[in-house]
PDB file of C-alpha atoms in Angstrom:
ATOM      1  CA  MET A  23       0.067  -0.064  -0.071  1.00  0.00           C
ATOM      2  CA  ARG A  24       2.962   2.374   0.682  1.00  0.00           C
ATOM      3  CA  GLU A  25       4.408   1.325  -2.786  1.00  0.00           C
ATOM      4  CA  VAL A  26       1.022   2.457  -4.465  1.00  0.00           C
ATOM      5  CA  ALA A  27       1.020   5.700  -2.449  1.00  0.00           C
ATOM      6  CA  ALA A  28       4.554   6.303  -3.443  1.00  0.00           C
ATOM      7  CA  GLN A  29       4.225   5.480  -7.183  1.00  0.00           C
ATOM      8  CA  PHE A  30       0.887   6.675  -8.182  1.00  0.00           C
ATOM      9  CA  GLU A  31      -0.722  10.242  -7.862  1.00  0.00           C
ATOM     10  CA  ARG A  32      -4.288   8.792  -7.923  1.00  0.00           C
ATOM     11  CA  PRO A  33      -5.014   5.612  -6.168  1.00  0.00           C
ATOM     12  CA  VAL A  34      -8.293   4.248  -4.870  1.00  0.00           C
ATOM     13  CA  LEU A  35      -9.382   1.424  -2.603  1.00  0.00           C
ATOM     14  CA  LEU A  36     -12.097  -0.689  -4.135  1.00  0.00           C
ATOM     15  CA  PHE A  37     -14.531  -1.384  -1.303  1.00  0.00           C
ATOM     16  CA  SER A  38     -17.550  -3.760  -1.446  1.00  0.00           C
ATOM     17  CA  GLY A  39     -18.399  -4.148   2.393  1.00  0.00           C
ATOM     18  CA  GLY A  40     -16.996  -7.728   2.380  1.00  0.00           C
ATOM     19  CA  LYS A  41     -14.407  -9.107   4.711  1.00  0.00           C
ATOM     20  CA  ASP A  42     -11.445  -8.784   2.105  1.00  0.00           C
ATOM     21  CA  SER A  43     -12.054  -5.150   1.393  1.00  0.00           C
ATOM     22  CA  ILE A  44     -12.846  -4.223   5.243  1.00  0.00           C
ATOM     23  CA  LEU A  45      -9.511  -6.016   5.938  1.00  0.00           C
ATOM     24  CA  LEU A  46      -7.815  -3.845   3.385  1.00  0.00           C
ATOM     25  CA  ALA A  47      -9.171  -0.698   4.729  1.00  0.00           C
ATOM     26  CA  HIS A  48      -7.978  -1.860   8.127  1.00  0.00           C
ATOM     27  CA  LEU A  49      -4.480  -2.356   6.842  1.00  0.00           C
ATOM     28  CA  ALA A  50      -4.583   0.832   4.847  1.00  0.00           C
ATOM     29  CA  ARG A  51      -5.274   2.666   8.320  1.00  0.00           C
ATOM     30  CA  LYS A  52      -2.252   0.787   9.954  1.00  0.00           C
ATOM     31  CA  ALA A  53      -0.171   1.625   6.862  1.00  0.00           C
ATOM     32  CA  PHE A  54      -0.361   5.297   7.064  1.00  0.00           C
ATOM     33  CA  TYR A  55      -1.176   6.002  10.770  1.00  0.00           C
ATOM     34  CA  PRO A  56      -1.308   8.603  12.452  1.00  0.00           C
ATOM     35  CA  ALA A  57      -2.194  10.193   9.034  1.00  0.00           C
ATOM     36  CA  SER A  58      -5.420   9.336   7.310  1.00  0.00           C
ATOM     37  CA  ILE A  59      -5.799   7.123   4.448  1.00  0.00           C
ATOM     38  CA  PRO A  60      -4.390   8.967   1.369  1.00  0.00           C
ATOM     39  CA  PHE A  61      -6.877   7.753  -0.978  1.00  0.00           C
ATOM     40  CA  PRO A  62     -10.649   7.463  -1.191  1.00  0.00           C
ATOM     41  CA  LEU A  63     -12.633   4.062  -1.126  1.00  0.00           C
ATOM     42  CA  LEU A  64     -14.984   3.370  -4.238  1.00  0.00           C
ATOM     43  CA  HIS A  65     -18.064   0.995  -4.284  1.00  0.00           C
ATOM     44  CA  VAL A  66     -19.902  -0.139  -7.326  1.00  0.00           C
ATOM     45  CA  ASP A  67     -23.268  -0.774  -6.225  1.00  0.00           C
ATOM     46  CA  THR A  68     -25.329  -3.184  -8.457  1.00  0.00           C
ATOM     47  CA  GLY A  69     -28.547  -2.079  -6.738  1.00  0.00           C
ATOM     48  CA  HIS A  70     -28.753  -5.770  -5.638  1.00  0.00           C
ATOM     49  CA  ASN A  71     -26.619  -5.964  -2.506  1.00  0.00           C
ATOM     50  CA  PHE A  72     -27.746  -7.130   0.787  1.00  0.00           C
ATOM     51  CA  ALA A  73     -29.177  -4.479   2.776  1.00  0.00           C
ATOM     52  CA  GLU A  74     -27.027  -5.415   5.539  1.00  0.00           C
ATOM     53  CA  THR A  75     -23.915  -4.876   3.531  1.00  0.00           C
ATOM     54  CA  ILE A  76     -24.967  -1.398   2.656  1.00  0.00           C
ATOM     55  CA  ALA A  77     -25.740  -0.427   6.173  1.00  0.00           C
ATOM     56  CA  PHE A  78     -22.376  -1.871   7.343  1.00  0.00           C
ATOM     57  CA  ARG A  79     -20.438  -0.126   4.567  1.00  0.00           C
ATOM     58  CA  ASP A  80     -21.901   3.355   5.610  1.00  0.00           C
ATOM     59  CA  GLN A  81     -21.345   2.798   9.306  1.00  0.00           C
ATOM     60  CA  PHE A  82     -17.687   1.330   8.885  1.00  0.00           C
ATOM     61  CA  VAL A  83     -16.748   4.418   6.464  1.00  0.00           C
ATOM     62  CA  ARG A  84     -17.927   6.719   8.835  1.00  0.00           C
ATOM     63  CA  GLU A  85     -15.915   5.294  11.822  1.00  0.00           C
ATOM     64  CA  LEU A  86     -12.816   5.076   9.500  1.00  0.00           C
ATOM     65  CA  GLY A  87     -13.110   8.734   8.567  1.00  0.00           C
ATOM     66  CA  ALA A  88     -12.528   7.853   4.914  1.00  0.00           C
ATOM     67  CA  ARG A  89     -13.953   9.281   1.593  1.00  0.00           C
ATOM     68  CA  LEU A  90     -16.460   7.023  -0.003  1.00  0.00           C
ATOM     69  CA  ILE A  91     -17.397   7.194  -3.596  1.00  0.00           C
ATOM     70  CA  VAL A  92     -20.387   5.174  -4.887  1.00  0.00           C
ATOM     71  CA  ARG A  93     -21.140   4.474  -8.499  1.00  0.00           C
ATOM     72  CA  TYR A  94     -24.521   2.696  -9.565  1.00  0.00           C
ATOM     73  CA  VAL A  95     -24.955   0.005 -12.040  1.00  0.00           C
ATOM     74  CA  GLN A  96     -28.560   1.340 -12.458  1.00  0.00           C
ATOM     75  CA  ASP A  97     -26.952   4.506 -13.643  1.00  0.00           C
ATOM     76  CA  SER A  98     -24.938   2.632 -16.433  1.00  0.00           C
ATOM     77  CA  ILE A  99     -28.316   0.819 -17.299  1.00  0.00           C
ATOM     78  CA  ASP A 100     -30.339   4.157 -17.528  1.00  0.00           C
ATOM     79  CA  GLN A 101     -27.434   5.702 -19.894  1.00  0.00           C
ATOM     80  CA  GLY A 102     -27.680   2.693 -22.148  1.00  0.00           C
ATOM     81  CA  ARG A 103     -23.952   1.731 -21.197  1.00  0.00           C
ATOM     82  CA  VAL A 104     -25.046  -1.781 -20.455  1.00  0.00           C
ATOM     83  CA  VAL A 105     -28.262  -3.913 -21.244  1.00  0.00           C
ATOM     84  CA  GLU A 106     -29.720  -5.549 -18.186  1.00  0.00           C
ATOM     85  CA  GLU A 107     -30.347  -9.296 -18.367  1.00  0.00           C
ATOM     86  CA  THR A 108     -33.932 -10.356 -18.024  1.00  0.00           C
ATOM     87  CA  GLY A 109     -35.652 -13.392 -16.695  1.00  0.00           C
ATOM     88  CA  PRO A 110     -35.656 -15.194 -13.345  1.00  0.00           C
ATOM     89  CA  TYR A 111     -31.864 -15.958 -13.796  1.00  0.00           C
ATOM     90  CA  ALA A 112     -30.806 -12.441 -14.558  1.00  0.00           C
ATOM     91  CA  SER A 113     -28.012 -11.023 -12.550  1.00  0.00           C
ATOM     92  CA  ARG A 114     -26.346  -7.483 -12.662  1.00  0.00           C
ATOM     93  CA  ASN A 115     -23.011  -9.099 -11.259  1.00  0.00           C
ATOM     94  CA  GLY A 116     -21.404  -8.942 -14.778  1.00  0.00           C
ATOM     95  CA  LEU A 117     -22.653  -5.374 -15.579  1.00  0.00           C
ATOM     96  CA  GLN A 118     -20.622  -3.841 -12.919  1.00  0.00           C
ATOM     97  CA  THR A 119     -17.554  -3.996 -14.878  1.00  0.00           C
ATOM     98  CA  VAL A 120     -18.509  -1.188 -17.173  1.00  0.00           C
ATOM     99  CA  THR A 121     -19.542   0.910 -14.170  1.00  0.00           C
ATOM    100  CA  LEU A 122     -16.144   0.234 -12.550  1.00  0.00           C
ATOM    101  CA  LEU A 123     -14.180   1.190 -15.653  1.00  0.00           C
ATOM    102  CA  ASP A 124     -16.333   4.605 -16.120  1.00  0.00           C
ATOM    103  CA  ALA A 125     -15.781   5.347 -12.341  1.00  0.00           C
ATOM    104  CA  LEU A 126     -12.004   4.718 -12.786  1.00  0.00           C
ATOM    105  CA  LYS A 127     -11.954   6.989 -16.045  1.00  0.00           C
ATOM    106  CA  GLU A 128     -14.100   9.600 -14.336  1.00  0.00           C
ATOM    107  CA  PHE A 129     -11.568  10.170 -11.459  1.00  0.00           C
ATOM    108  CA  LYS A 130      -8.605   9.416 -13.347  1.00  0.00           C
ATOM    109  CA  PHE A 131      -7.622   6.692 -10.869  1.00  0.00           C
ATOM    110  CA  GLU A 132      -4.096   5.025 -11.980  1.00  0.00           C
ATOM    111  CA  ALA A 133      -4.114   2.145  -9.402  1.00  0.00           C
ATOM    112  CA  ALA A 134      -7.097   0.320  -7.887  1.00  0.00           C
ATOM    113  CA  LEU A 135      -6.330  -1.496  -4.730  1.00  0.00           C
ATOM    114  CA  GLY A 136      -8.508  -4.784  -4.433  1.00  0.00           C
ATOM    115  CA  GLY A 137      -8.880  -7.511  -1.883  1.00  0.00           C
ATOM    116  CA  ALA A 138      -8.705 -10.408  -4.350  1.00  0.00           C
ATOM    117  CA  ARG A 139      -6.811 -13.484  -3.458  1.00  0.00           C
ATOM    118  CA  ARG A 140      -5.203 -16.203  -5.379  1.00  0.00           C
ATOM    119  CA  ASP A 141      -6.828 -19.079  -3.432  1.00  0.00           C
ATOM    120  CA  GLU A 142     -10.179 -17.664  -4.409  1.00  0.00           C
ATOM    121  CA  GLU A 143     -10.410 -18.924  -8.085  1.00  0.00           C
ATOM    122  CA  LYS A 144      -8.103 -20.229 -10.660  1.00  0.00           C
ATOM    123  CA  ALA A 145      -8.072 -17.083 -12.962  1.00  0.00           C
ATOM    124  CA  ARG A 146      -7.129 -14.903  -9.810  1.00  0.00           C
ATOM    125  CA  ALA A 147      -4.006 -17.311  -9.199  1.00  0.00           C
ATOM    126  CA  LYS A 148      -2.544 -15.803 -12.280  1.00  0.00           C
ATOM    127  CA  GLU A 149      -2.531 -12.391 -11.075  1.00  0.00           C
ATOM    128  CA  ARG A 150       0.372 -10.413  -9.906  1.00  0.00           C
ATOM    129  CA  VAL A 151       0.289  -8.203  -6.905  1.00  0.00           C
ATOM    130  CA  PHE A 152       0.598  -5.153  -9.461  1.00  0.00           C
ATOM    131  CA  SER A 153      -1.541  -6.279 -12.247  1.00  0.00           C
ATOM    132  CA  HIS A 154      -1.120  -4.252 -15.366  1.00  0.00           C
ATOM    133  CA  ARG A 155      -4.169  -3.108 -17.313  1.00  0.00           C
ATOM    134  CA  ASP A 156      -4.233  -1.545 -20.832  1.00  0.00           C
ATOM    135  CA  ALA A 157      -5.721   1.713 -21.797  1.00  0.00           C
ATOM    136  CA  PHE A 158      -9.104   0.005 -22.048  1.00  0.00           C
ATOM    137  CA  GLY A 159      -8.851  -1.280 -18.424  1.00  0.00           C
ATOM    138  CA  GLN A 160      -8.324  -4.845 -19.836  1.00  0.00           C
ATOM    139  CA  TRP A 161      -6.083  -7.542 -18.398  1.00  0.00           C
ATOM    140  CA  ASP A 162      -3.728  -9.838 -20.410  1.00  0.00           C
ATOM    141  CA  PRO A 163      -2.835 -12.701 -18.281  1.00  0.00           C
ATOM    142  CA  LYS A 164       0.231 -13.491 -20.796  1.00  0.00           C
ATOM    143  CA  ASN A 165       1.623 -10.083 -20.412  1.00  0.00           C
ATOM    144  CA  GLN A 166       2.297  -9.491 -16.994  1.00  0.00           C
ATOM    145  CA  ARG A 167       5.441  -8.310 -15.266  1.00  0.00           C
ATOM    146  CA  PRO A 168       7.891 -10.455 -13.136  1.00  0.00           C
ATOM    147  CA  GLU A 169       7.926  -9.714  -9.417  1.00  0.00           C
ATOM    148  CA  LEU A 170      11.106 -10.748  -7.722  1.00  0.00           C
ATOM    149  CA  TRP A 171      12.224  -9.842  -4.444  1.00  0.00           C
ATOM    150  CA  ASN A 172       8.830  -8.143  -3.776  1.00  0.00           C
ATOM    151  CA  LEU A 173       9.967  -5.127  -6.035  1.00  0.00           C
ATOM    152  CA  TYR A 174       6.878  -3.914  -7.738  1.00  0.00           C
ATOM    153  CA  ASN A 175       6.907  -2.065 -11.178  1.00  0.00           C
ATOM    154  CA  GLY A 176       4.411   0.623 -11.570  1.00  0.00           C
ATOM    155  CA  GLN A 177       5.747   2.163 -14.633  1.00  0.00           C
ATOM    156  CA  LYS A 178       3.108   2.754 -17.259  1.00  0.00           C
ATOM    157  CA  LYS A 179       2.129   4.493 -20.525  1.00  0.00           C
ATOM    158  CA  HIS A 180      -0.380   7.115 -20.559  1.00  0.00           C
ATOM    159  CA  ASN A 181      -3.994   5.847 -19.940  1.00  0.00           C
ATOM    160  CA  GLU A 182      -2.595   2.424 -18.694  1.00  0.00           C
ATOM    161  CA  SER A 183      -3.372   1.564 -15.186  1.00  0.00           C
ATOM    162  CA  PHE A 184      -2.923  -1.001 -12.360  1.00  0.00           C
ATOM    163  CA  ARG A 185      -5.078  -3.258 -10.265  1.00  0.00           C
ATOM    164  CA  VAL A 186      -3.103  -4.032  -6.965  1.00  0.00           C
ATOM    165  CA  PHE A 187      -3.907  -6.843  -4.683  1.00  0.00           C
ATOM    166  CA  PRO A 188      -1.934  -6.509  -1.265  1.00  0.00           C
ATOM    167  CA  ILE A 189      -3.514  -9.745   0.157  1.00  0.00           C
ATOM    168  CA  SER A 190      -2.925 -11.996  -3.012  1.00  0.00           C
ATOM    169  CA  ASN A 191      -0.939 -14.412  -0.991  1.00  0.00           C
ATOM    170  CA  TRP A 192      -3.308 -14.548   1.874  1.00  0.00           C
ATOM    171  CA  THR A 193      -5.900 -17.513   2.333  1.00  0.00           C
ATOM    172  CA  GLU A 194      -9.466 -17.409   3.491  1.00  0.00           C
ATOM    173  CA  LEU A 195      -8.222 -18.810   6.781  1.00  0.00           C
ATOM    174  CA  ASP A 196      -5.464 -16.012   7.071  1.00  0.00           C
ATOM    175  CA  VAL A 197      -8.146 -13.421   6.762  1.00  0.00           C
ATOM    176  CA  TRP A 198     -10.301 -15.051   9.595  1.00  0.00           C
ATOM    177  CA  LEU A 199      -7.488 -15.425  11.785  1.00  0.00           C
ATOM    178  CA  TYR A 200      -6.465 -11.668  11.333  1.00  0.00           C
ATOM    179  CA  ALA A 201      -9.872 -10.391  11.794  1.00  0.00           C
ATOM    180  CA  GLN A 202      -9.938 -12.444  15.187  1.00  0.00           C
ATOM    181  CA  GLN A 203      -6.517 -11.244  16.170  1.00  0.00           C
ATOM    182  CA  GLU A 204      -7.408  -7.645  15.410  1.00  0.00           C
ATOM    183  CA  ARG A 205     -10.993  -7.965  16.696  1.00  0.00           C
ATOM    184  CA  ILE A 206     -12.366  -6.502  13.288  1.00  0.00           C
ATOM    185  CA  GLU A 207     -16.138  -6.129  13.189  1.00  0.00           C
ATOM    186  CA  LEU A 208     -17.780  -7.755  10.349  1.00  0.00           C
ATOM    187  CA  PRO A 209     -21.233  -7.978   8.734  1.00  0.00           C
ATOM    188  CA  THR A 210     -23.536 -10.310  10.404  1.00  0.00           C
ATOM    189  CA  LEU A 211     -24.056 -12.039   6.913  1.00  0.00           C
ATOM    190  CA  TYR A 212     -20.916 -14.009   7.677  1.00  0.00           C
ATOM    191  CA  PHE A 213     -22.208 -15.502  10.742  1.00  0.00           C
ATOM    192  CA  SER A 214     -24.949 -18.183  11.230  1.00  0.00           C
ATOM    193  CA  HIS A 215     -28.432 -16.912  10.971  1.00  0.00           C
ATOM    194  CA  GLN A 216     -31.846 -18.007   9.808  1.00  0.00           C
ATOM    195  CA  ARG A 217     -32.911 -17.016   6.356  1.00  0.00           C
ATOM    196  CA  PRO A 218     -35.526 -17.721   3.554  1.00  0.00           C
ATOM    197  CA  ILE A 219     -33.461 -19.626   1.078  1.00  0.00           C
ATOM    198  CA  ILE A 220     -34.010 -20.684  -2.594  1.00  0.00           C
ATOM    199  CA  ASN A 221     -32.208 -23.901  -3.721  1.00  0.00           C
ATOM    200  CA  ARG A 222     -31.283 -23.024  -7.401  1.00  0.00           C
ATOM    201  CA  ASP A 223     -29.201 -25.852  -8.911  1.00  0.00           C
ATOM    202  CA  GLY A 224     -27.374 -26.564  -5.619  1.00  0.00           C
ATOM    203  CA  VAL A 225     -26.700 -22.866  -4.829  1.00  0.00           C
ATOM    204  CA  LEU A 226     -28.435 -21.462  -1.881  1.00  0.00           C
ATOM    205  CA  LEU A 227     -29.720 -18.059  -2.725  1.00  0.00           C
ATOM    206  CA  ALA A 228     -31.378 -15.631  -0.467  1.00  0.00           C
ATOM    207  CA  ALA A 229     -34.921 -15.275  -1.260  1.00  0.00           C
ATOM    208  CA  SER A 230     -35.640 -11.427  -2.141  1.00  0.00           C
ATOM    209  CA  GLU A 231     -37.586  -9.167  -4.423  1.00  0.00           C
ATOM    210  CA  VAL A 232     -34.895  -9.922  -7.102  1.00  0.00           C
ATOM    211  CA  VAL A 233     -34.557 -13.627  -6.294  1.00  0.00           C
ATOM    212  CA  TYR A 234     -37.751 -15.592  -6.371  1.00  0.00           C
ATOM    213  CA  PRO A 235     -38.920 -19.079  -7.003  1.00  0.00           C
ATOM    214  CA  VAL A 236     -39.076 -20.540 -10.391  1.00  0.00           C
ATOM    215  CA  GLY A 237     -40.508 -23.585 -11.648  1.00  0.00           C
ATOM    216  CA  ASN A 238     -40.517 -26.361  -8.758  1.00  0.00           C
ATOM    217  CA  GLU A 239     -38.251 -24.204  -6.568  1.00  0.00           C
ATOM    218  CA  ARG A 240     -39.699 -23.132  -3.272  1.00  0.00           C
ATOM    219  CA  ILE A 241     -38.578 -20.782  -0.426  1.00  0.00           C
ATOM    220  CA  GLU A 242     -37.426 -22.751   2.724  1.00  0.00           C
ATOM    221  CA  GLN A 243     -36.130 -21.432   6.125  1.00  0.00           C
ATOM    222  CA  ARG A 244     -32.559 -22.412   6.740  1.00  0.00           C
ATOM    223  CA  ILE A 245     -29.687 -21.913   8.892  1.00  0.00           C
ATOM    224  CA  VAL A 246     -27.060 -20.470   6.794  1.00  0.00           C
ATOM    225  CA  ARG A 247     -24.125 -17.908   6.603  1.00  0.00           C
ATOM    226  CA  PHE A 248     -22.288 -16.438   3.601  1.00  0.00           C
ATOM    227  CA  ARG A 249     -18.881 -16.868   2.803  1.00  0.00           C
ATOM    228  CA  THR A 250     -18.817 -14.079   0.340  1.00  0.00           C
ATOM    229  CA  ILE A 251     -20.736 -11.051   0.106  1.00  0.00           C
ATOM    230  CA  GLY A 252     -21.821  -9.870  -3.279  1.00  0.00           C
ATOM    231  CA  ASP A 253     -24.865  -9.427  -5.588  1.00  0.00           C
ATOM    232  CA  MET A 254     -27.878 -11.450  -4.066  1.00  0.00           C
ATOM    233  CA  THR A 255     -28.497 -12.805  -7.415  1.00  0.00           C
ATOM    234  CA  CYS A 256     -25.203 -14.839  -7.600  1.00  0.00           C
ATOM    235  CA  THR A 257     -24.035 -15.049  -3.950  1.00  0.00           C
ATOM    236  CA  GLY A 258     -24.734 -18.573  -2.420  1.00  0.00           C
ATOM    237  CA  ALA A 259     -25.020 -19.119   1.121  1.00  0.00           C
ATOM    238  CA  VAL A 260     -23.737 -22.450   2.983  1.00  0.00           C
ATOM    239  CA  GLU A 261     -25.702 -24.391   5.749  1.00  0.00           C
ATOM    240  CA  SER A 262     -23.646 -23.768   8.907  1.00  0.00           C
ATOM    241  CA  PRO A 263     -23.984 -23.256  12.591  1.00  0.00           C
ATOM    242  CA  ALA A 264     -20.901 -21.236  12.975  1.00  0.00           C
ATOM    243  CA  ALA A 265     -21.907 -18.073  14.856  1.00  0.00           C
ATOM    244  CA  SER A 266     -18.591 -16.900  16.183  1.00  0.00           C
ATOM    245  CA  LEU A 267     -15.176 -16.265  14.598  1.00  0.00           C
ATOM    246  CA  GLN A 268     -13.553 -19.123  16.196  1.00  0.00           C
ATOM    247  CA  ASP A 269     -16.439 -21.363  14.801  1.00  0.00           C
ATOM    248  CA  ILE A 270     -15.791 -20.051  11.296  1.00  0.00           C
ATOM    249  CA  ILE A 271     -12.036 -20.432  11.500  1.00  0.00           C
ATOM    250  CA  ASN A 272     -12.562 -24.031  12.520  1.00  0.00           C
ATOM    251  CA  GLU A 273     -15.015 -24.569   9.663  1.00  0.00           C
ATOM    252  CA  VAL A 274     -12.907 -23.047   7.078  1.00  0.00           C
ATOM    253  CA  ALA A 275      -9.885 -24.936   8.145  1.00  0.00           C
ATOM    254  CA  ALA A 276     -11.822 -28.248   7.456  1.00  0.00           C
ATOM    255  CA  ALA A 277     -13.424 -26.843   4.288  1.00  0.00           C
ATOM    256  CA  ARG A 278     -12.529 -28.440   0.920  1.00  0.00           C
ATOM    257  CA  ILE A 279     -14.458 -26.114  -1.299  1.00  0.00           C
ATOM    258  CA  THR A 280     -13.198 -22.717  -1.878  1.00  0.00           C
ATOM    259  CA  GLU A 281     -15.506 -19.628  -0.873  1.00  0.00           C
ATOM    260  CA  ARG A 282     -16.353 -18.738  -4.482  1.00  0.00           C
ATOM    261  CA  GLY A 283     -17.623 -22.375  -4.911  1.00  0.00           C
ATOM    262  CA  ALA A 284     -20.962 -21.277  -3.949  1.00  0.00           C
ATOM    263  CA  ARG A 285     -21.127 -18.329  -6.634  1.00  0.00           C
ATOM    264  CA  SER A 286     -23.367 -19.203  -9.502  1.00  0.00           C
ATOM    265  CA  ASP A 287     -21.739 -16.551 -11.498  1.00  0.00           C
ATOM    266  CA  ASP A 288     -18.558 -18.411 -11.538  1.00  0.00           C
ATOM    267  CA  LYS A 289     -20.471 -21.456 -12.762  1.00  0.00           C
ATOM    268  CA  ARG A 290     -21.805 -19.920 -16.094  1.00  0.00           C
ATOM    269  CA  SER A 291     -18.750 -21.365 -17.942  1.00  0.00           C
ATOM    270  CA  GLU A 292     -15.293 -22.789 -17.273  1.00  0.00           C
ATOM    271  CA  ALA A 293     -13.398 -19.571 -17.710  1.00  0.00           C
ATOM    272  CA  ALA A 294     -16.401 -17.161 -16.481  1.00  0.00           C
ATOM    273  CA  MET A 295     -13.965 -15.181 -14.050  1.00  0.00           C
ATOM    274  CA  GLU A 296     -11.034 -15.085 -16.507  1.00  0.00           C
ATOM    275  CA  ASP A 297     -13.284 -13.743 -19.241  1.00  0.00           C
ATOM    276  CA  ARG A 298     -14.710 -10.945 -16.768  1.00  0.00           C
ATOM    277  CA  LYS A 299     -11.248 -10.171 -15.715  1.00  0.00           C
ATOM    278  CA  LYS A 300     -10.203  -9.720 -19.266  1.00  0.00           C
ATOM    279  CA  GLN A 301     -12.816  -7.097 -19.895  1.00  0.00           C
ATOM    280  CA  GLY A 302     -11.883  -5.270 -16.969  1.00  0.00           C
ATOM    281  CA  TYR A 303     -13.572  -6.773 -13.699  1.00  0.00           C
ATOM    282  CA  PHE A 304     -11.145  -6.489 -10.650  1.00  0.00           C
TER     283      PHE A 304
END
């Protein structure tokens, strides 16, 4: 993070209100203390976020004393920049790429820090810490720079940019252990609770105004928690009794499925994540 602040004039921290971006903001506060965080936070709101996430985001940013920029996928739809999917399986998750790229261009951000980790998904395992993006914000996995001895090259041409992933080499278990060590407050969605759920092709989606039963599907009350927090239309829950950080740590240590294993957007094709990243997704 200090390398980013030193090498770039206009960095930004991508903030979703999820555990990884919360941890990034916590690390940023430590990195620059007693000064304030020297870059704003940017959230791309799909309009289909969990209400608990948005409430936590606003409270967290107030306590952090940081500047929050929010850009909305709905605005991109209204402007004709993207076309919304229709039907019961529609999701806005893929649409947020355009909103993100427009926001980065609007504020001329040169480097966007994100909380992605290499253990999440095979496409993300190809990322460098300083991930070079071309003038269109796109990622070429075959054209990335070597990072030897923890030296990071931020040299770029006009209109090129970087995505920076400070916790690339952390695992999901590392995140939970650090949250426990630092006593970091997290959204209640991560902990066991009862919720109306729809089982859609093996993915447990939270029933809502944008996720409703189709065909033979029905709404069931289940005790679940979420390992990731994203768009409600594609973020699956897991059945779990884990109600504390220690419970989650024990559960994650024994898990054999990655946290994105319950994301329906990653199941659309074998290379779904990589395709989105090539288009400019973080």
